[in-house]
PDB file of N, CA, C and O in Angstrom:
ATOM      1  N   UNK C 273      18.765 -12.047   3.342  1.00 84.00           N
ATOM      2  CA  UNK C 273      18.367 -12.981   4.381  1.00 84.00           C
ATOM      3  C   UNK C 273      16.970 -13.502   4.064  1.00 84.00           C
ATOM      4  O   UNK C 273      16.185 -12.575   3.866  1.00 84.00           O
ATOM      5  N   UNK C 274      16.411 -14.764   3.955  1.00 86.00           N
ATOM      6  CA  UNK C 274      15.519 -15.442   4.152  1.00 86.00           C
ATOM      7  C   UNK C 274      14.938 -15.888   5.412  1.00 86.00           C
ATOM      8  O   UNK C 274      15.572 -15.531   6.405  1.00 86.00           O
ATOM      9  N   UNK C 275      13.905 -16.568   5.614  1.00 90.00           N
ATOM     10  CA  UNK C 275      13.644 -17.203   6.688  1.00 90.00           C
ATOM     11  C   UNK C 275      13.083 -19.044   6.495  1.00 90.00           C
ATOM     12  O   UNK C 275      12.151 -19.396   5.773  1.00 90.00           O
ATOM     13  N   UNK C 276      13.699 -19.707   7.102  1.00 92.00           N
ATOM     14  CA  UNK C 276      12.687 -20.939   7.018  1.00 92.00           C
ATOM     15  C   UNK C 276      11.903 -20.736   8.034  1.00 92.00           C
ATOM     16  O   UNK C 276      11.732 -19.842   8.863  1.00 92.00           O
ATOM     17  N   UNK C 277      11.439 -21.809   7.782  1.00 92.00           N
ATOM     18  CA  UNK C 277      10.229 -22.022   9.297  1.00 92.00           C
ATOM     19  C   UNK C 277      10.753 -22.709  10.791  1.00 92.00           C
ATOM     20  O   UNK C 277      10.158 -22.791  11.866  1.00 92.00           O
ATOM     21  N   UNK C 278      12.105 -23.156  10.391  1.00 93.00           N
ATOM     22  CA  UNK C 278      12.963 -23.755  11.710  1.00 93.00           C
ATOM     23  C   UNK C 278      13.570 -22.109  12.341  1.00 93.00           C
ATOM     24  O   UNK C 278      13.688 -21.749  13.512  1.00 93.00           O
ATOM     25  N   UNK C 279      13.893 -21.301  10.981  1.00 92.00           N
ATOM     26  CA  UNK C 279      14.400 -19.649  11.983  1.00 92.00           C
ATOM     27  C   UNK C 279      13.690 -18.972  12.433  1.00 92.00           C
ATOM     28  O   UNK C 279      14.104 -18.072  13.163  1.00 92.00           O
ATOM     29  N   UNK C 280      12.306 -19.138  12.172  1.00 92.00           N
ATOM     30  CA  UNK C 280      10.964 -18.178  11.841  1.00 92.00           C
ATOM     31  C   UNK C 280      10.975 -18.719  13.792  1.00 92.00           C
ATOM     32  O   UNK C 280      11.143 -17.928  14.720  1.00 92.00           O
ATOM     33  N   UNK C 281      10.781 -20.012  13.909  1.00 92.00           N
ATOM     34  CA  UNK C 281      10.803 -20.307  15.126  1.00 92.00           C
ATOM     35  C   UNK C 281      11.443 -20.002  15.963  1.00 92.00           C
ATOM     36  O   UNK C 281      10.922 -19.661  17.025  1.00 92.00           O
ATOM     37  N   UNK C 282      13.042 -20.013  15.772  1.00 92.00           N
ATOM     38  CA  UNK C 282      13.768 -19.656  16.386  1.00 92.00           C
ATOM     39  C   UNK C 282      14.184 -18.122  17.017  1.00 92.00           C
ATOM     40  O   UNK C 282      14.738 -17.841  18.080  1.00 92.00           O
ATOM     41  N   UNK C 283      13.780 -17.416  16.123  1.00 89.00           N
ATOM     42  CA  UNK C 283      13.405 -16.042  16.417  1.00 89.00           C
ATOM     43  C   UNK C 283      12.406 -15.684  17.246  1.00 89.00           C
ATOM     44  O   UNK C 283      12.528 -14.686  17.957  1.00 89.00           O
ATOM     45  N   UNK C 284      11.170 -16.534  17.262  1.00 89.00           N
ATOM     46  CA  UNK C 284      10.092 -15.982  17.768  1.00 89.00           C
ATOM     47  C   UNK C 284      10.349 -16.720  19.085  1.00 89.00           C
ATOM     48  O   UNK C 284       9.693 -16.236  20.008  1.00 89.00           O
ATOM     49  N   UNK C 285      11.144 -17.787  19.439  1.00 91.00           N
ATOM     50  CA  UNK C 285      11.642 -18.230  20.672  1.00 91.00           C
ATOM     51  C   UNK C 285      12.580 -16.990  21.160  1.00 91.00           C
ATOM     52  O   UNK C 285      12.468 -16.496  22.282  1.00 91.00           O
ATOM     53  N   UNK C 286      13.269 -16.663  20.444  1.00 89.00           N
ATOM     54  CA  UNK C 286      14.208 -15.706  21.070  1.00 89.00           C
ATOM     55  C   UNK C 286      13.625 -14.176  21.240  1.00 89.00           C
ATOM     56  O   UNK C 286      14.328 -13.273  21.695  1.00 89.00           O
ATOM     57  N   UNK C 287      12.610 -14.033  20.930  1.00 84.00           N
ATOM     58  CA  UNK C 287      11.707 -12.731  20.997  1.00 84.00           C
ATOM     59  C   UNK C 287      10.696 -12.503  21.865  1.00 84.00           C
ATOM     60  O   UNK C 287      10.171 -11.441  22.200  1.00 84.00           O
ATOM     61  N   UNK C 288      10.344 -14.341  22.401  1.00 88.00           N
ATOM     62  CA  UNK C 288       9.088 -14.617  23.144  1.00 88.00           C
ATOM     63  C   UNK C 288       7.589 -14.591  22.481  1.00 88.00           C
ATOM     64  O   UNK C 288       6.619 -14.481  23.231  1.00 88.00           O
ATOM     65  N   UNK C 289       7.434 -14.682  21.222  1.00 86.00           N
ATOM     66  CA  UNK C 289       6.814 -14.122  20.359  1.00 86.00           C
ATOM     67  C   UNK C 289       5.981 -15.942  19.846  1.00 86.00           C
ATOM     68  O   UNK C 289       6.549 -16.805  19.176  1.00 86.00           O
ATOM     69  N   UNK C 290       4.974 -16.002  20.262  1.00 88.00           N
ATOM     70  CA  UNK C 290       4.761 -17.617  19.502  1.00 88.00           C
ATOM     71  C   UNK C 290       3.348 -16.991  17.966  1.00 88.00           C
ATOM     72  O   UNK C 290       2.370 -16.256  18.099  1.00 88.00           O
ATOM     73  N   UNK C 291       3.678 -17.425  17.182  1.00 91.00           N
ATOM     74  CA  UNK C 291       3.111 -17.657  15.885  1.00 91.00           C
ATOM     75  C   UNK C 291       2.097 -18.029  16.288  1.00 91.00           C
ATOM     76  O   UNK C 291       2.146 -18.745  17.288  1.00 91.00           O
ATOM     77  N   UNK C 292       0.653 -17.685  15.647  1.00 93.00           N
ATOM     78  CA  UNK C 292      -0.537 -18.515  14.900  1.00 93.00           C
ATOM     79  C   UNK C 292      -0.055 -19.017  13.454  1.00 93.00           C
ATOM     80  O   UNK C 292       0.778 -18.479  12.725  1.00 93.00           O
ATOM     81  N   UNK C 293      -0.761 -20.135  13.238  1.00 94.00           N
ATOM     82  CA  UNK C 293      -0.709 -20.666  12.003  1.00 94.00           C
ATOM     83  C   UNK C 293      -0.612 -19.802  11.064  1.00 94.00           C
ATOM     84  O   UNK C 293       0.474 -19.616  10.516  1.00 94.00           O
ATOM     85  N   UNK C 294      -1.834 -19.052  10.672  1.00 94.00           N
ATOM     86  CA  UNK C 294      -1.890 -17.909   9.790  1.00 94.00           C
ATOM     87  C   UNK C 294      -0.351 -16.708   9.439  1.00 94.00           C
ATOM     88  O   UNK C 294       0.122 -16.362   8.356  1.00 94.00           O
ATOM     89  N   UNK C 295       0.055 -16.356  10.826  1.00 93.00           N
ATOM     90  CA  UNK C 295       0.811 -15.390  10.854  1.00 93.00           C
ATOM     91  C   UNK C 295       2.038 -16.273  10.237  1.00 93.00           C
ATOM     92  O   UNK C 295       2.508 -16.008   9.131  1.00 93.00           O
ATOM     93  N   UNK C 296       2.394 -17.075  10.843  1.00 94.00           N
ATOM     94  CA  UNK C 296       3.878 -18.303  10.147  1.00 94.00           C
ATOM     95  C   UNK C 296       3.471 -18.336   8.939  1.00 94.00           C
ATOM     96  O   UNK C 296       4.408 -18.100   8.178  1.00 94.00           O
ATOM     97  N   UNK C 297       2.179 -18.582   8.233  1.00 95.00           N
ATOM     98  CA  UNK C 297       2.383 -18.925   6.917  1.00 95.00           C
ATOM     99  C   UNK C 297       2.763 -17.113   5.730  1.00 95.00           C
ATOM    100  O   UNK C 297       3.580 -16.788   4.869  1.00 95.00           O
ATOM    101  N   UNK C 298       1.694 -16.521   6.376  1.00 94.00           N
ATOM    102  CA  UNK C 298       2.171 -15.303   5.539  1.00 94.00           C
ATOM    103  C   UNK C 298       3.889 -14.904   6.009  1.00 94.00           C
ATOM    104  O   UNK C 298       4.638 -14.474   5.132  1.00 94.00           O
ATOM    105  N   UNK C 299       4.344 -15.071   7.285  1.00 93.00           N
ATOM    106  CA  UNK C 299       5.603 -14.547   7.106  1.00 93.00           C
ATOM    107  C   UNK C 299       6.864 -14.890   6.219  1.00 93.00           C
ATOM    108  O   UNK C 299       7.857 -14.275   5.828  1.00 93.00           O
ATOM    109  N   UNK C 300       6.240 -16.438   6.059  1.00 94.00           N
ATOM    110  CA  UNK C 300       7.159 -17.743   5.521  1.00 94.00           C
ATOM    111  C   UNK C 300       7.236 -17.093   3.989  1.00 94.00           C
ATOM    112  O   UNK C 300       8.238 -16.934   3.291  1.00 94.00           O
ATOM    113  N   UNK C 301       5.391 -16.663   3.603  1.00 93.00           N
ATOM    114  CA  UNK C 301       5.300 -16.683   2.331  1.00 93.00           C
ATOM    115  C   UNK C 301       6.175 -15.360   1.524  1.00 93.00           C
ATOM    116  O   UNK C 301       6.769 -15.346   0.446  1.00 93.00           O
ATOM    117  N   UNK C 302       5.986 -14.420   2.435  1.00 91.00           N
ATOM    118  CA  UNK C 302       6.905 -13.126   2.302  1.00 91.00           C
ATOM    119  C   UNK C 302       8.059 -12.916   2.447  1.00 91.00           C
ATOM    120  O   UNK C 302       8.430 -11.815   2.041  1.00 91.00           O
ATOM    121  N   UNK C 303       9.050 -13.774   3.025  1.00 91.00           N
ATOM    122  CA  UNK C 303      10.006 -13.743   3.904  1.00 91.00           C
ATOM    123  C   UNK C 303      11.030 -15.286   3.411  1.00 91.00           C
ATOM    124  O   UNK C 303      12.240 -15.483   3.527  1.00 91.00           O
ATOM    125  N   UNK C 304       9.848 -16.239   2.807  1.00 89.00           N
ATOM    126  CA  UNK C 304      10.969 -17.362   2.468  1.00 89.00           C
ATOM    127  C   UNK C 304      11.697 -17.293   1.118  1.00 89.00           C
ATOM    128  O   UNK C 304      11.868 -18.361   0.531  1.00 89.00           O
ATOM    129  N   UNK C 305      12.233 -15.937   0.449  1.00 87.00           N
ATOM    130  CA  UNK C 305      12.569 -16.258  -0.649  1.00 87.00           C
ATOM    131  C   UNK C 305      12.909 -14.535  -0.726  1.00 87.00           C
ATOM    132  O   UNK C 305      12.085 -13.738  -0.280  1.00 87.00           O
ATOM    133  N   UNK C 306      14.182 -14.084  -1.329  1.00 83.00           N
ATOM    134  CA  UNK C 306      14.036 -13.383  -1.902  1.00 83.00           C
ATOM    135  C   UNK C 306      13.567 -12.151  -2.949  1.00 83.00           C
ATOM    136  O   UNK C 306      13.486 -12.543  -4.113  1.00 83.00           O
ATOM    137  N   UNK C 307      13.339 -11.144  -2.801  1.00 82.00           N
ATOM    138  CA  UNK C 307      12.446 -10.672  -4.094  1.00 82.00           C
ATOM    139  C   UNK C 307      12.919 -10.383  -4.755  1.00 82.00           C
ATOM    140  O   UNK C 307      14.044  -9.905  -4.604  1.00 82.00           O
ATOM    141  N   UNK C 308      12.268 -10.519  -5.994  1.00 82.00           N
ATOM    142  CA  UNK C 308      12.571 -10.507  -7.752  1.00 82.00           C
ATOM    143  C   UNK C 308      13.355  -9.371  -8.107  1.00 82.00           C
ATOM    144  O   UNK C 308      14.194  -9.422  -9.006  1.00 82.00           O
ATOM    145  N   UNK C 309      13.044  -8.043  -7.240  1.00 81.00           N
ATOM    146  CA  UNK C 309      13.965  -6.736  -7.847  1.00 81.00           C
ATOM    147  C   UNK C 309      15.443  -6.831  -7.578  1.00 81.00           C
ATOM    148  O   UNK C 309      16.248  -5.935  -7.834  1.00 81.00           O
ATOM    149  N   UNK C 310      15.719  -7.959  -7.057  1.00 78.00           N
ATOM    150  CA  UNK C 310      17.714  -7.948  -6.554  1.00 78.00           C
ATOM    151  C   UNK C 310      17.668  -7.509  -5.382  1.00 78.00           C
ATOM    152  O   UNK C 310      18.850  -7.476  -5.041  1.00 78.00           O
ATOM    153  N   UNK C 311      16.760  -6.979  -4.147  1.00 81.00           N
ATOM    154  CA  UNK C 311      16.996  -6.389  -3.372  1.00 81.00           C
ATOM    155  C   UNK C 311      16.653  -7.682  -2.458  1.00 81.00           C
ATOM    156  O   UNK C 311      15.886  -8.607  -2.727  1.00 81.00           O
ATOM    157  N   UNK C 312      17.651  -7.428  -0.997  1.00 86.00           N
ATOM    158  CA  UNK C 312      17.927  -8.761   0.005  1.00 86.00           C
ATOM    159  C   UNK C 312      17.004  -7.846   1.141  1.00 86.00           C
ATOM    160  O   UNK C 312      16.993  -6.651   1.436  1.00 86.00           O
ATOM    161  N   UNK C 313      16.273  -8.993   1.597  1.00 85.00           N
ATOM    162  CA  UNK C 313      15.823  -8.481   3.062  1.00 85.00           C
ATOM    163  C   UNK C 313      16.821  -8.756   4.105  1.00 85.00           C
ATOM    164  O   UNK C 313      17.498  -9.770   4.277  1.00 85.00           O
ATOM    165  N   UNK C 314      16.768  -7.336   4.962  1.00 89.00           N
ATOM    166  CA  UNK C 314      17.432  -7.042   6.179  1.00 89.00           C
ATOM    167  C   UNK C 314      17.331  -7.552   7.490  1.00 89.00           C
ATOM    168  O   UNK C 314      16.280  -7.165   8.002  1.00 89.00           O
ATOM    169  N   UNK C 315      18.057  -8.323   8.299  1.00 89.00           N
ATOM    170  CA  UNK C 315      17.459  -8.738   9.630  1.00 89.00           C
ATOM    171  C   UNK C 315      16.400  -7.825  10.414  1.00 89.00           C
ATOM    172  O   UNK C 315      15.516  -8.239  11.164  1.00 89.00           O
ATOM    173  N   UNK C 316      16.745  -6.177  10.001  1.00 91.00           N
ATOM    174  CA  UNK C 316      15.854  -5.527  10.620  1.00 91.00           C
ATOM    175  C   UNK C 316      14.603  -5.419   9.802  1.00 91.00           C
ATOM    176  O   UNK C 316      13.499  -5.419  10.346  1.00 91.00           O
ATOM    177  N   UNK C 317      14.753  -5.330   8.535  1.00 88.00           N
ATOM    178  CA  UNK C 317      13.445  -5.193   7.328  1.00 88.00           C
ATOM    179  C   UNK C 317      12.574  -6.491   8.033  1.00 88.00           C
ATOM    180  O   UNK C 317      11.346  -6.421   7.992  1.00 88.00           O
ATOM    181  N   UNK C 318      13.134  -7.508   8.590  1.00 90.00           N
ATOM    182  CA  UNK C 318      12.040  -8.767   8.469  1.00 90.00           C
ATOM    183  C   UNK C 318      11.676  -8.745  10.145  1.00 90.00           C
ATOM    184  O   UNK C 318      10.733  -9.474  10.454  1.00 90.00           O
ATOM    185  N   UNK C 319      12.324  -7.987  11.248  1.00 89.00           N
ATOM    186  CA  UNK C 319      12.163  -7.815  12.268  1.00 89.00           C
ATOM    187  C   UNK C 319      10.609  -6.530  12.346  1.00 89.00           C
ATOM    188  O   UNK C 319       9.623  -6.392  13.071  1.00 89.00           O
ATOM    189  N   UNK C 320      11.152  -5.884  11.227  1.00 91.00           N
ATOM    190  CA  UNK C 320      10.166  -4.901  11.891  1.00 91.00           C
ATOM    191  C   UNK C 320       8.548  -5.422  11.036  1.00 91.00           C
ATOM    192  O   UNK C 320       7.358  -5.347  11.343  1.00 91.00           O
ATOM    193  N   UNK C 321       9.205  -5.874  10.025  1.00 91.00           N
ATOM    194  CA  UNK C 321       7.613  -6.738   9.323  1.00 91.00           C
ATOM    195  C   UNK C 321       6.451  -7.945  10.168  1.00 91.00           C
ATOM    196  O   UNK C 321       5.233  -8.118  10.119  1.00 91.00           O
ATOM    197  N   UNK C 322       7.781  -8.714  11.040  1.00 90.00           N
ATOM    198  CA  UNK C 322       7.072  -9.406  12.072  1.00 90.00           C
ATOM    199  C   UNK C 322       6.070  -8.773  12.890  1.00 90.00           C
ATOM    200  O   UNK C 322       4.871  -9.017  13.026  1.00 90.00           O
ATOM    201  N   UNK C 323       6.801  -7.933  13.389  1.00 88.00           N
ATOM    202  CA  UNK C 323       6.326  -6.842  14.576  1.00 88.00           C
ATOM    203  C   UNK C 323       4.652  -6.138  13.747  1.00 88.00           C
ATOM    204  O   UNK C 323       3.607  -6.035  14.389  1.00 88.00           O
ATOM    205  N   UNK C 324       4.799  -5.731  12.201  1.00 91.00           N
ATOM    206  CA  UNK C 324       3.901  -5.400  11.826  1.00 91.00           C
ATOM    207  C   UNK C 324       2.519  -6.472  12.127  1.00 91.00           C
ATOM    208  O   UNK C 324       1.392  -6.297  12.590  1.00 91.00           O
ATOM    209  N   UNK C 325       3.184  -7.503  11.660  1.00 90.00           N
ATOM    210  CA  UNK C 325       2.137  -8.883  11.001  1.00 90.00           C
ATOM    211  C   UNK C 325       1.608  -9.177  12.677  1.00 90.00           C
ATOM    212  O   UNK C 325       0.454  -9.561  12.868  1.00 90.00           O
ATOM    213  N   UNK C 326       2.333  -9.011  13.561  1.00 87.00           N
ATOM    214  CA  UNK C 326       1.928  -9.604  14.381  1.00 87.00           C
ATOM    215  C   UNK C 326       1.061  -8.661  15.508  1.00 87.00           C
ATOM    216  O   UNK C 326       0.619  -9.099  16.570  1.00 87.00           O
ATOM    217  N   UNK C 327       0.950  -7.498  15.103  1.00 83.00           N
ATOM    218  CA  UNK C 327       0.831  -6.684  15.919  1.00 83.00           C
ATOM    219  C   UNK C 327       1.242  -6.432  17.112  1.00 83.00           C
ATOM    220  O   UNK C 327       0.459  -6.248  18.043  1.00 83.00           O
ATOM    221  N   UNK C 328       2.806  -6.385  17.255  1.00 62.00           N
ATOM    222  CA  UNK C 328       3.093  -5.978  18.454  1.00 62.00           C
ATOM    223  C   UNK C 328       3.359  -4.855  18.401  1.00 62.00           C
ATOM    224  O   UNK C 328       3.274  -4.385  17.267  1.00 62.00           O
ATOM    225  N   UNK C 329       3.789  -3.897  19.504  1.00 51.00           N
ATOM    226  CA  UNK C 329       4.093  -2.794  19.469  1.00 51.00           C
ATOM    227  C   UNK C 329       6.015  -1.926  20.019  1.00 51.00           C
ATOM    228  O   UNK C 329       6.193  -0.712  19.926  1.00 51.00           O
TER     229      UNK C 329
END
């Protein structure tokens, strides 16, 4: 799973969760693309990374 920045939104609408600039761009940057080892991020792997980045609890 990836994220664009139209899901990145859409999630954080559905979470109640609104982005700073900063936080959208690192999530985008981490999160818009696959990583190189073959391994796929998880709806929950990128759920709980939000939660990190954003500091919620």
């Amino acid at each position: 799973m990836t994220l664009t920045k139209t899901s990145l939104q859409k999630y954080g609408e559905s979470m109640r969760i609104s982005f700073a600039k900063e936080q959208e761009r690192v999530i985008i940057e981490r999160f818009g693309t696959e990583p190189d080892d073959g391994h796929t991020w998880s709806e929950q792997d990128i759920a709980e990374q939000i939660r990190k980045i954003c500091g919620a609890r």
